[in-house]
Coordinates of N, CA, C and O in Angstrom, one line a residue:
X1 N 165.7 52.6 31.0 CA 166.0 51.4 30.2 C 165.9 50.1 31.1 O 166.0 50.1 32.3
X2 N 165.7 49.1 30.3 CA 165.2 48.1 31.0 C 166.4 46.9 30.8 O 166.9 46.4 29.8
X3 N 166.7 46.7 32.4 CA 167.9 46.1 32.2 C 168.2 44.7 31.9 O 169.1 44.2 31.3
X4 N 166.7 44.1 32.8 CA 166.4 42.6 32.3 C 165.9 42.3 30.9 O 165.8 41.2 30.5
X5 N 165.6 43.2 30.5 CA 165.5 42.9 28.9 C 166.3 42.6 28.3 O 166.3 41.8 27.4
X6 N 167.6 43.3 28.7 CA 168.8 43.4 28.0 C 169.3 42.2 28.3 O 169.5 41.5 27.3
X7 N 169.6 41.7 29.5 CA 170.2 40.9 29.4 C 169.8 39.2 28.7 O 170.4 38.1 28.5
X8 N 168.1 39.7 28.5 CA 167.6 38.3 28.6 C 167.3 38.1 26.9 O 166.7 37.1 26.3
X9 N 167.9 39.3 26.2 CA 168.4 39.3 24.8 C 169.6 39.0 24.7 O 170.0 38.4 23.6
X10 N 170.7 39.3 25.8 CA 172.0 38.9 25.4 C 171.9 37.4 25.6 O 172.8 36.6 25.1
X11 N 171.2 37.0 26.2 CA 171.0 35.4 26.4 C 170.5 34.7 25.1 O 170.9 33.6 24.5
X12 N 169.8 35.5 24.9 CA 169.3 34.4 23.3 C 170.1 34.6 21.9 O 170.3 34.2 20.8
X13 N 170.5 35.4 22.7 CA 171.7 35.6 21.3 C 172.5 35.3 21.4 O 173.1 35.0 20.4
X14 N 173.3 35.1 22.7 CA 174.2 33.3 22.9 C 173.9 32.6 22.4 O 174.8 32.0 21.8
X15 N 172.9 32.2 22.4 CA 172.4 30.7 22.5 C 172.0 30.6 21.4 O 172.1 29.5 20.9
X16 N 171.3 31.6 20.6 CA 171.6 31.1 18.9 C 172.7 31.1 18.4 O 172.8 30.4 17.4
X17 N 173.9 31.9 18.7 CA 175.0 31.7 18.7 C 175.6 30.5 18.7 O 176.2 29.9 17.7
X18 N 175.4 30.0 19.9 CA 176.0 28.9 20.2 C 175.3 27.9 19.4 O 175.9 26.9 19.0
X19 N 173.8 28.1 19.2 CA 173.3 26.8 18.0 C 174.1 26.6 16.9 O 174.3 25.5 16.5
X20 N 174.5 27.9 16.3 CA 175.1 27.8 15.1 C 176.1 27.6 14.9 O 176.6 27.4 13.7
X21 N 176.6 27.4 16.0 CA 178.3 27.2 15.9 C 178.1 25.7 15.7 O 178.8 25.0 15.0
X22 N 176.8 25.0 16.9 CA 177.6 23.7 16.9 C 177.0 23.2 15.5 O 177.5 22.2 15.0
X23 N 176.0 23.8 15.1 CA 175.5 23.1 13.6 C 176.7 22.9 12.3 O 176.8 22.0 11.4
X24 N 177.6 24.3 12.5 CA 178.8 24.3 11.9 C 179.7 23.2 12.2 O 179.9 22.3 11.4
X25 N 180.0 23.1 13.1 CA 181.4 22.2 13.7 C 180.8 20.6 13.6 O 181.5 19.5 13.4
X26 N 179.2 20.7 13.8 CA 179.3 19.0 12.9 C 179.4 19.1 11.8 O 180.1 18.2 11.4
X27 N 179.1 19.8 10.8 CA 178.9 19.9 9.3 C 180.3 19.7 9.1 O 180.7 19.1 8.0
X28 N 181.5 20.4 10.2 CA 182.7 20.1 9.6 C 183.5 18.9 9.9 O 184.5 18.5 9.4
X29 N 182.7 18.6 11.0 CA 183.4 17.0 11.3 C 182.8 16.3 10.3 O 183.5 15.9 9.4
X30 N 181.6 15.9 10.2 CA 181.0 15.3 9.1 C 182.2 14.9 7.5 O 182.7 14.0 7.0
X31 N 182.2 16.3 7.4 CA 182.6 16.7 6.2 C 184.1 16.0 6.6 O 184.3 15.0 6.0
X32 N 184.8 16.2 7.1 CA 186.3 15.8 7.7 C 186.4 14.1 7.8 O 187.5 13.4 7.6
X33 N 184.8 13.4 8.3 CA 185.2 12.2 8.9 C 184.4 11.2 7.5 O 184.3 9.9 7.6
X34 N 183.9 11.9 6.6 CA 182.9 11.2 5.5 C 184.3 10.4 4.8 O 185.4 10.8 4.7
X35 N 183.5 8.9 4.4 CA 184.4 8.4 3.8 C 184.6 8.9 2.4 O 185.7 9.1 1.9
X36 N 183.7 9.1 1.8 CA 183.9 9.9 0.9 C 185.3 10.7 0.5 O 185.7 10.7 -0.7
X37 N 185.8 11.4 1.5 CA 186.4 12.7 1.7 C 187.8 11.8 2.1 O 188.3 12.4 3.1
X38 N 188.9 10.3 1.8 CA 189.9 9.7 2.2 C 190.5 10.3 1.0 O 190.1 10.2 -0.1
X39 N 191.6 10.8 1.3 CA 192.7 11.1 0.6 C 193.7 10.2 -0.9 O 194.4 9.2 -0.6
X40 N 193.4 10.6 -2.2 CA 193.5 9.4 -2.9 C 195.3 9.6 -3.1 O 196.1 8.8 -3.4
X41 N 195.6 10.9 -3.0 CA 197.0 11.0 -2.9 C 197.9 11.7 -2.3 O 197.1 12.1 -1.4
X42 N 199.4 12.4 -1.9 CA 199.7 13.2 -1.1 C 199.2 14.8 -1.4 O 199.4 15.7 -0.6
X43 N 198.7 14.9 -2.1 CA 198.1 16.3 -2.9 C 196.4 16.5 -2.5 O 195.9 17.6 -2.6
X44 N 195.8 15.6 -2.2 CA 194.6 15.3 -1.9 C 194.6 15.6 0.0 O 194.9 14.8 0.8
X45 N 194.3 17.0 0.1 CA 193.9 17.7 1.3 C 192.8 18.0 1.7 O 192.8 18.8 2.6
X46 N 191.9 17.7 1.4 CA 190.5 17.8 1.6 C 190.2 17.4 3.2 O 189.8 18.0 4.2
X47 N 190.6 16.4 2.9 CA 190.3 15.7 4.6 C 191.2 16.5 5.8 O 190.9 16.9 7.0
X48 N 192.1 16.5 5.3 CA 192.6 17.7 6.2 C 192.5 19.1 6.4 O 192.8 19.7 7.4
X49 N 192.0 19.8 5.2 CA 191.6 20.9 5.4 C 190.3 21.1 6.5 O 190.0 21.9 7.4
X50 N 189.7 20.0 5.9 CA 188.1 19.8 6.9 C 188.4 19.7 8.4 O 187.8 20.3 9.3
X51 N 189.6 18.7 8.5 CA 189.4 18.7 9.9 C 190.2 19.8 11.0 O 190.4 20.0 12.2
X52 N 190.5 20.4 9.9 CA 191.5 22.4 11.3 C 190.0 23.0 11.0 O 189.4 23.6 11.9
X53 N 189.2 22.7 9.7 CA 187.5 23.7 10.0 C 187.0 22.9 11.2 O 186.4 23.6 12.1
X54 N 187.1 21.3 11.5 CA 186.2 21.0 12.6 C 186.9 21.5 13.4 O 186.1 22.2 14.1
X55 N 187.9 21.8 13.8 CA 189.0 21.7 15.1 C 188.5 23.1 15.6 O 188.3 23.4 16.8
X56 N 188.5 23.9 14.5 CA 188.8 25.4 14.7 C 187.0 25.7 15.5 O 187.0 26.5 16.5
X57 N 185.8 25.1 15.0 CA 184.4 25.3 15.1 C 184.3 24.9 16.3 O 183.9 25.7 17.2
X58 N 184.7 23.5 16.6 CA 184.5 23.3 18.2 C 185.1 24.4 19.1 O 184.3 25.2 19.7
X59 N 186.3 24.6 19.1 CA 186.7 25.9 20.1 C 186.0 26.9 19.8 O 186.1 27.7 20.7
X60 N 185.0 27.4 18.6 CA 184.3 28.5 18.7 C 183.2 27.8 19.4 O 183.0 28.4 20.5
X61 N 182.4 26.7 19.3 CA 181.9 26.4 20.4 C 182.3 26.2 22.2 O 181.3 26.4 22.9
X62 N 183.4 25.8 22.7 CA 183.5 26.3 23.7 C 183.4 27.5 23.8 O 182.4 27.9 24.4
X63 N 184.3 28.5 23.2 CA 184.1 29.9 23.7 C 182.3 30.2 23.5 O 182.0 31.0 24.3
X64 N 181.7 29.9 22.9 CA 180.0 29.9 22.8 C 179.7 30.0 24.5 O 179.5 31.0 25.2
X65 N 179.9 28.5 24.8 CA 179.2 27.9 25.9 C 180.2 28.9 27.4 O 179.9 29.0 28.5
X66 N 181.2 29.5 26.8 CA 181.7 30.0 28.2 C 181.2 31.5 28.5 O 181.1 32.0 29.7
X67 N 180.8 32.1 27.1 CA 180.6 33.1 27.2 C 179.0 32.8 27.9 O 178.6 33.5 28.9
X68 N 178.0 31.6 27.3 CA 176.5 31.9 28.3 C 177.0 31.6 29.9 O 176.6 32.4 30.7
X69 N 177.9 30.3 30.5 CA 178.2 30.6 31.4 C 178.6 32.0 31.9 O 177.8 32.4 32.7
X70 N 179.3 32.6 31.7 CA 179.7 34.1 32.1 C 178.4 34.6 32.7 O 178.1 34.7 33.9
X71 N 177.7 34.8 31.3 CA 176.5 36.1 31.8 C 175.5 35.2 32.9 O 174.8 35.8 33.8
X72 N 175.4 33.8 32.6 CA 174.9 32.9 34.1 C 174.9 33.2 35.0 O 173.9 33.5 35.7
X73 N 176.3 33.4 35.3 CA 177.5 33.6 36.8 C 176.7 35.0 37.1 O 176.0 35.2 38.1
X74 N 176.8 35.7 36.1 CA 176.6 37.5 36.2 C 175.4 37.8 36.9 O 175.3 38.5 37.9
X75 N 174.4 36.9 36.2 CA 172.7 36.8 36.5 C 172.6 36.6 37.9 O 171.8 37.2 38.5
X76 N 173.7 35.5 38.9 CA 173.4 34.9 40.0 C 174.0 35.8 40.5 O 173.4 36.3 41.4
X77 N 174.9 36.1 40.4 CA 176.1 37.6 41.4 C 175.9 39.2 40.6 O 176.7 40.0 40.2
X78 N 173.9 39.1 40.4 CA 174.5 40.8 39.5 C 174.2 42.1 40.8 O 173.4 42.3 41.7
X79 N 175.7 42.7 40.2 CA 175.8 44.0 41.3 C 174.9 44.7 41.5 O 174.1 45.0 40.6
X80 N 174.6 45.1 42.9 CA 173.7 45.9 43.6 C 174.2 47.2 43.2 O 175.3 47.6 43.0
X81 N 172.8 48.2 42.9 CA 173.5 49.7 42.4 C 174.5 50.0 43.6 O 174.5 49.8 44.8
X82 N 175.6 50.5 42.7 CA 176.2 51.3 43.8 C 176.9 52.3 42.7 O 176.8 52.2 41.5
X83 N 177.6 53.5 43.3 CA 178.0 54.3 42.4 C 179.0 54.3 41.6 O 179.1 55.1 40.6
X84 N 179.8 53.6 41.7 CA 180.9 53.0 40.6 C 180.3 51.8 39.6 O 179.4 51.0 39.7
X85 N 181.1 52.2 38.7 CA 181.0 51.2 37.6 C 181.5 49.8 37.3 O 182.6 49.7 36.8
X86 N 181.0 48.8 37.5 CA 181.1 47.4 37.9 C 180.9 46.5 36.6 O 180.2 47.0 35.7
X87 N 181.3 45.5 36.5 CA 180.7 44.5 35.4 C 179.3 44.4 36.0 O 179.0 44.5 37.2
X88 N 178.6 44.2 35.1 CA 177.0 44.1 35.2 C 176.1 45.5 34.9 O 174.9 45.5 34.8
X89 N 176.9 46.7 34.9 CA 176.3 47.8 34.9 C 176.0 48.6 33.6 O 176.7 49.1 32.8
X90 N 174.9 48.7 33.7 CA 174.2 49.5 32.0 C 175.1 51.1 32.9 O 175.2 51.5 34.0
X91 N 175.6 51.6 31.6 CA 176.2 53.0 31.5 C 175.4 53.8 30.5 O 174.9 53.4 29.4
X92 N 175.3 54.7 31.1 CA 174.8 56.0 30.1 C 176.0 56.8 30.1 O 176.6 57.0 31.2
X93 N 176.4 57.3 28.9 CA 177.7 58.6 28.7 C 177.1 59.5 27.3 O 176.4 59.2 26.4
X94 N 177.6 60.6 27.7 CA 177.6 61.8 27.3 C 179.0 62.1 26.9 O 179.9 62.3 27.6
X95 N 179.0 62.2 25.2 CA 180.1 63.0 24.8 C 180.0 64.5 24.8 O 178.9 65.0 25.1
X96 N 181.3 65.6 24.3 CA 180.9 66.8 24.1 C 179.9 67.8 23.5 O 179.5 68.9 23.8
X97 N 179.8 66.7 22.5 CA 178.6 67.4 21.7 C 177.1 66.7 21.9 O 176.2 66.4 21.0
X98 N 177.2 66.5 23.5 CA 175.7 66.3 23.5 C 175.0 64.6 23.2 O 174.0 64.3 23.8
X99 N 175.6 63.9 22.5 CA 175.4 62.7 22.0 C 175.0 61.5 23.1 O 175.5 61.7 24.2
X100 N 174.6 60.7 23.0 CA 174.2 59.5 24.2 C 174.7 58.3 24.0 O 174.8 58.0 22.8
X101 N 175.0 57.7 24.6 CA 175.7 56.4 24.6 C 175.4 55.4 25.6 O 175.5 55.5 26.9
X102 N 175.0 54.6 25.2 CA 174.4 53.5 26.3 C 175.2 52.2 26.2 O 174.9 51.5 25.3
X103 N 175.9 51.9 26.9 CA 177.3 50.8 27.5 C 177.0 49.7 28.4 O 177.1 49.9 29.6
X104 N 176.7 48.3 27.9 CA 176.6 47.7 29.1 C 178.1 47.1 28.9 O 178.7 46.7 28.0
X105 N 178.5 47.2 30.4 CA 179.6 46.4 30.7 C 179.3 44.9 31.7 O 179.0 44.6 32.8
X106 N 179.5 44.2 30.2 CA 179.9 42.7 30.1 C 180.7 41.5 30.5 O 181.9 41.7 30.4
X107 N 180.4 40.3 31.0 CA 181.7 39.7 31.4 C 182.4 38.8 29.8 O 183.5 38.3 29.7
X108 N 181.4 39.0 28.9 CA 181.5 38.5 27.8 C 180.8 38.8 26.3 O 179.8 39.4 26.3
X109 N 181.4 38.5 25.1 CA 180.3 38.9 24.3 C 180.7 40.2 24.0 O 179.8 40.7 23.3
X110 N 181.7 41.0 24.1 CA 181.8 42.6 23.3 C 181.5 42.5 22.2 O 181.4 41.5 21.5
X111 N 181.2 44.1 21.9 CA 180.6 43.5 20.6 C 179.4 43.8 19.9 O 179.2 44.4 18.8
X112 N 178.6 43.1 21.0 CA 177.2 42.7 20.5 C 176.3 43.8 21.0 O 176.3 44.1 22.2
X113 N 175.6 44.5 19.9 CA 174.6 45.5 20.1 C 173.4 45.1 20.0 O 173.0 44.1 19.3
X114 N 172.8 45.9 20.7 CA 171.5 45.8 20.7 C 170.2 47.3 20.7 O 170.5 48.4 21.0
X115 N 169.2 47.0 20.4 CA 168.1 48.0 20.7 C 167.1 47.7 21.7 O 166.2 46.8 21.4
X116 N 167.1 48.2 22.8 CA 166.1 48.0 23.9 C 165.6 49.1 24.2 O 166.2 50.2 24.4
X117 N 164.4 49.0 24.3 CA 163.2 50.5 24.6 C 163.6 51.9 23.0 O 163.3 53.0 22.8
X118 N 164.2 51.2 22.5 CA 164.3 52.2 21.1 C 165.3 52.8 21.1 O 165.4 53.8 20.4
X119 N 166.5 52.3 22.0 CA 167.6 52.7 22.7 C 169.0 52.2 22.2 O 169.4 51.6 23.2
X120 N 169.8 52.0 21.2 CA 171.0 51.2 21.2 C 172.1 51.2 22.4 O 172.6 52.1 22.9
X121 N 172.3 49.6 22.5 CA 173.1 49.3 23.8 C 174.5 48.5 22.6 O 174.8 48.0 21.5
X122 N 175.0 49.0 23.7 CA 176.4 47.9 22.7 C 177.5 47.1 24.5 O 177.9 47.7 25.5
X123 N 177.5 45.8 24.2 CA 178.8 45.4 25.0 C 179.8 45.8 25.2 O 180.3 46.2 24.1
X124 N 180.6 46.1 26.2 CA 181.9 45.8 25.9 C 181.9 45.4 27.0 O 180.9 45.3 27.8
X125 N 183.9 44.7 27.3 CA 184.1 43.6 28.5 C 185.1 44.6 29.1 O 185.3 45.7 28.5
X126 N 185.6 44.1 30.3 CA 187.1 44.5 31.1 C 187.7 44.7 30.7 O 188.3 45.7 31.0
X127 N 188.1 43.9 29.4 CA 189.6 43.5 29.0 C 189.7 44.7 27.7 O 190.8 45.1 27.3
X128 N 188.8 45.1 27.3 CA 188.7 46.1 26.4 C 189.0 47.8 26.3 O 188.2 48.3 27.1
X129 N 189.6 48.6 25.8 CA 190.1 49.5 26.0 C 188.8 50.4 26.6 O 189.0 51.3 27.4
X130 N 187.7 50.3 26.1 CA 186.7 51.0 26.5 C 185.7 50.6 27.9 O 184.9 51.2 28.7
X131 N 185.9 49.4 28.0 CA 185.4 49.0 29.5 C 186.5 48.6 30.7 O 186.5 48.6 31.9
X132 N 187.3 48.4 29.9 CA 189.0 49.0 30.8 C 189.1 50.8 31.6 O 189.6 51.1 32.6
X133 N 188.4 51.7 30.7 CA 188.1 52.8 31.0 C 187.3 52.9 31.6 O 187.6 53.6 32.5
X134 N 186.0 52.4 31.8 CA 185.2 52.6 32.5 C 184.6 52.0 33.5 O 183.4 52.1 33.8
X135 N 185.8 51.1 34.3 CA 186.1 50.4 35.6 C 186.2 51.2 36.4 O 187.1 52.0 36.3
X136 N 185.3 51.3 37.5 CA 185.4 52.1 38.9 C 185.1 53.5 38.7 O 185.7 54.3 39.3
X137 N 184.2 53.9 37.8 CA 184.0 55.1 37.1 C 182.9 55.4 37.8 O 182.2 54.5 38.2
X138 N 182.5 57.1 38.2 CA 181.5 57.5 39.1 C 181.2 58.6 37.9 O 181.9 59.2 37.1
X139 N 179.0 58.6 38.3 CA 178.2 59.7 37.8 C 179.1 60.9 37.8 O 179.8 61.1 38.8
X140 N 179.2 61.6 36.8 CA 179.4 63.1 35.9 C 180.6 63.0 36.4 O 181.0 64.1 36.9
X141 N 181.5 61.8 36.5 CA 183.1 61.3 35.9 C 183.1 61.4 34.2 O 182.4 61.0 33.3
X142 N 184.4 62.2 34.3 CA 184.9 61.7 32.7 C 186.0 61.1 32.3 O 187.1 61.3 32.8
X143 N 185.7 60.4 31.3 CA 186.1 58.9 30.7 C 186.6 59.5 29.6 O 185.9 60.4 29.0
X144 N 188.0 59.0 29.3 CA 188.6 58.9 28.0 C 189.1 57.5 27.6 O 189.7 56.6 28.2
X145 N 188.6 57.8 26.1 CA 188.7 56.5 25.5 C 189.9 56.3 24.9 O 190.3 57.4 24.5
X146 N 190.6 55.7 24.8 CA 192.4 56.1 23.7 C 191.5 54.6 22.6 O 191.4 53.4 22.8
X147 N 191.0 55.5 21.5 CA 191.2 54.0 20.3 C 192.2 54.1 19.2 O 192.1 55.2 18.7
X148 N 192.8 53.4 18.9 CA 193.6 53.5 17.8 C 194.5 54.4 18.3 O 195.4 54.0 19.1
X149 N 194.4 56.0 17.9 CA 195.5 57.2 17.9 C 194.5 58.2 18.1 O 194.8 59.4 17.9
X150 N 192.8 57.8 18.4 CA 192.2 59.1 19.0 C 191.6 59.1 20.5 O 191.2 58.0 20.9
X151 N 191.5 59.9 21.2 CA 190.9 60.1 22.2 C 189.4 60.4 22.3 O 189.3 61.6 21.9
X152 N 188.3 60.0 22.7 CA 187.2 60.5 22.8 C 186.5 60.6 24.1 O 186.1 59.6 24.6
X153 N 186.4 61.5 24.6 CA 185.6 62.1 26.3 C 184.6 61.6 25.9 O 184.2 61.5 24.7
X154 N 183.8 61.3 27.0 CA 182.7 60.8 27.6 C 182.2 61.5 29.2 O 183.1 61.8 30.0
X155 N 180.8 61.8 29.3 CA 180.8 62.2 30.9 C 179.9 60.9 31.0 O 179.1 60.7 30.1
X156 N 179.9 60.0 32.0 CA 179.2 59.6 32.6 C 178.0 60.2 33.9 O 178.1 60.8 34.9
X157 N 176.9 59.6 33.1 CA 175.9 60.5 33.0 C 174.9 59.6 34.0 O 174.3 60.2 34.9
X158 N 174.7 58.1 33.7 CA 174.0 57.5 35.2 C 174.4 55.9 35.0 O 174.8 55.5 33.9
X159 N 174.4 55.0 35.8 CA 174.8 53.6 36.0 C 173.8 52.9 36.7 O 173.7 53.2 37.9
X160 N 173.2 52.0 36.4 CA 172.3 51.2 36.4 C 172.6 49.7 36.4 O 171.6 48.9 36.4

């Protein structure tokens, strides 16, 4: 599997991400700062409703922009193979019955799946119970996952 692919999809999918956020958060200042939209009595919340939507949109825009920072940082410091499991590292795992799983661990962005080489990849970050598990993790190591109230094994199978 091809790793700069991957990543250079998680890139554009920030970044339309992040277009769309900021296209939102003016539409909501807009909407927030239009004269139009001045309050004709104490019951007349419009203008304030609008502006916790701009308030709330911009901070989804920083978190946008921190998350492409992240995978930037990742791009300029990405880990040399080595046999543990590091942020930056595509995971292959193996559950018991055989099944395949392809894991990139992320500095940002859980979450977000993808298909590369005909392959589904899915994010996850550190902070997450499943890339929390698979911190410092070595080939035909097994991984348990605790989600919710079930447990699911994994063998790690190769790291890239």
């Amino acid at each position: 599997m091809n790793k700069q692919a991957l990543l250079e999809r998680i890139q554009a999918q920030l970044e339309q991400t992040l277009q769309i956020a900021t296209e939102a958060a003016m539409r909501a200042y807009n909407t927030a700062t239009d004269d139009e939209n001045v309050a004709e009595n104490k019951y007349d919340t419009f203008a304030l409703e609008a502006s916790y939507l701009a308030h709330g949109q911009a901070l989804r825009v920083t978190e946008c922009k921190a998350d492409i920072s992240a995978y930037q940082q990742l791009l300029a410091t990405m880990p040399i193979q080595q046999d543990t499991v590091v942020v930056g590292h595509l995971v292959c795992l193996e559950d018991h019955d055989g099944n395949v799983k392809r894991v990139f661990l992320g500095p940002a962005a859980g979450g977000l799946k993808f298909i590369i080489d005909g392959q589904d990849v899915i994010i996850v970050t550190p902070t997450s119970p499943f890339g929390e598990a698979l911190l410092g993790r070595e080939i035909d190591e097994e991984v348990d996952i605790h989600i919710g109230g079930n447990v699911i094994w994994f063998d790690v199978i190769s790291i890239a």
